[in-house]
Amino acid sequence: MPFLKGGNLKLNGEVKGKSKIISENLKISDNAVFHRNVNYWNEKGTVDFKNSLLGATAKIDESLIQGQEEFSWQHLDWNRSNFLGIYIIPILIICINRNFR
């Protein structure tokens, strides 16, 4: 079962199986096609699936976001550590080396 998760998602292709989608901002293009049912959660509310549902239905599913807040905080902590390790620490090392020459 396809499972998509992202901040801004724009779907433009074909999905043949059942799917679950979580996003902050979900957009369905005119070329998108869903052959089976779609369960989704979108931070901005309902989504216009236009003519993309071929014998399928799209339903908002609040259960998809349960526990997502914890994931977001963990992800944020990793990004902060990554930023410190890649950018800040090398700059500090360079500055310290220049001062002790």
Short mmCIF file of C-alpha atoms in Angstrom, two decimals:
data_model
loop_
_atom_site.label_atom_id
_atom_site.label_comp_id
_atom_site.label_asym_id
_atom_site.label_seq_id
_atom_site.Cartn_x
_atom_site.Cartn_y
_atom_site.Cartn_z
CA MET A 1 0.00 0.00 0.00
CA PRO A 2 1.62 3.31 -1.03
CA PHE A 3 2.17 5.65 1.90
CA LEU A 4 3.17 9.25 1.21
CA LYS A 5 4.17 11.80 3.82
CA GLY A 6 5.42 15.29 3.22
CA GLY A 7 5.03 19.00 3.81
CA ASN A 8 3.97 20.09 0.34
CA LEU A 9 2.85 17.29 -1.95
CA LYS A 10 1.69 17.65 -5.53
CA LEU A 11 0.57 14.38 -7.06
CA ASN A 12 0.76 14.11 -10.81
CA GLY A 13 0.95 10.37 -11.54
CA GLU A 14 -1.02 7.14 -11.36
CA VAL A 15 -1.62 5.11 -8.19
CA LYS A 16 -2.99 1.62 -8.79
CA GLY A 17 -3.23 0.40 -5.19
CA LYS A 18 -4.86 1.71 -2.03
CA SER A 19 -2.98 4.69 -0.67
CA LYS A 20 -2.46 6.69 2.51
CA ILE A 21 -1.30 10.30 2.32
CA ILE A 22 -0.28 12.74 5.07
CA SER A 23 0.66 16.29 4.18
CA GLU A 24 0.52 19.91 5.23
CA ASN A 25 -0.48 21.04 1.76
CA LEU A 26 -1.77 18.43 -0.71
CA LYS A 27 -2.49 19.28 -4.33
CA ILE A 28 -3.84 16.88 -6.92
CA SER A 29 -2.95 17.74 -10.52
CA ASP A 30 -5.22 17.20 -13.51
CA ASN A 31 -3.05 14.22 -14.59
CA ALA A 32 -3.31 12.31 -11.29
CA VAL A 33 -5.25 9.02 -11.30
CA PHE A 34 -6.24 6.85 -8.31
CA HIS A 35 -7.63 3.39 -9.11
CA ARG A 36 -8.24 2.36 -5.48
CA ASN A 37 -9.42 4.12 -2.33
CA VAL A 38 -7.38 6.91 -0.76
CA ASN A 39 -7.18 7.67 2.97
CA TYR A 40 -5.59 11.02 3.61
CA TRP A 41 -4.99 13.77 6.13
CA ASN A 42 -4.22 17.29 5.01
CA GLU A 43 -3.45 20.09 7.46
CA LYS A 44 -5.47 22.50 5.33
CA GLY A 45 -8.58 20.30 5.38
CA THR A 46 -10.41 18.67 2.50
CA VAL A 47 -8.70 18.23 -0.86
CA ASP A 48 -10.26 18.52 -4.31
CA PHE A 49 -9.38 15.27 -6.06
CA LYS A 50 -11.03 16.64 -9.22
CA ASN A 51 -11.59 13.80 -11.71
CA SER A 52 -8.67 11.70 -10.46
CA LEU A 53 -10.75 9.05 -8.63
CA LEU A 54 -11.60 6.22 -11.04
CA GLY A 55 -14.00 3.91 -9.20
CA ALA A 56 -12.35 4.98 -5.95
CA THR A 57 -13.16 7.21 -3.00
CA ALA A 58 -11.06 9.66 -1.00
CA LYS A 59 -11.65 9.94 2.73
CA ILE A 60 -10.07 12.11 5.42
CA ASP A 61 -8.60 9.80 8.06
CA GLU A 62 -7.65 11.49 11.35
CA SER A 63 -6.03 8.27 12.62
CA LEU A 64 -3.15 8.80 10.17
CA ILE A 65 -1.75 11.69 12.24
CA GLN A 66 -1.77 9.98 15.62
CA GLY A 67 1.78 10.02 16.98
CA GLN A 68 3.05 12.33 14.24
CA GLU A 69 3.87 15.15 16.68
CA GLU A 70 6.51 12.97 18.33
CA PHE A 71 8.07 12.21 14.96
CA SER A 72 8.22 15.91 14.09
CA TRP A 73 10.12 16.78 17.27
CA GLN A 74 12.59 13.96 16.76
CA HIS A 75 13.14 15.10 13.19
CA LEU A 76 13.68 18.69 14.36
CA ASP A 77 16.28 17.60 16.93
CA TRP A 78 18.17 15.65 14.28
CA ASN A 79 18.19 18.64 11.92
CA ARG A 80 19.47 20.92 14.67
CA SER A 81 22.30 18.49 15.50
CA ASN A 82 23.10 18.10 11.83
CA PHE A 83 23.27 21.89 11.38
CA LEU A 84 25.59 22.28 14.37
CA GLY A 85 27.87 19.51 13.22
CA ILE A 86 28.16 20.58 9.62
CA TYR A 87 28.26 24.38 9.85
CA ILE A 88 28.83 25.82 13.29
CA ILE A 89 31.54 23.51 14.67
CA PRO A 90 33.91 23.84 11.65
CA ILE A 91 33.53 27.64 11.77
CA LEU A 92 34.42 27.64 15.47
CA ILE A 93 37.47 25.46 14.82
CA ILE A 94 38.68 27.81 12.07
CA CYS A 95 38.21 30.87 14.30
CA ILE A 96 40.04 29.26 17.23
CA ASN A 97 42.95 28.17 15.00
CA ARG A 98 43.34 31.70 13.61
CA ASN A 99 43.42 33.22 17.10
CA PHE A 100 46.20 30.91 18.34
CA ARG A 101 48.66 31.46 15.47
#
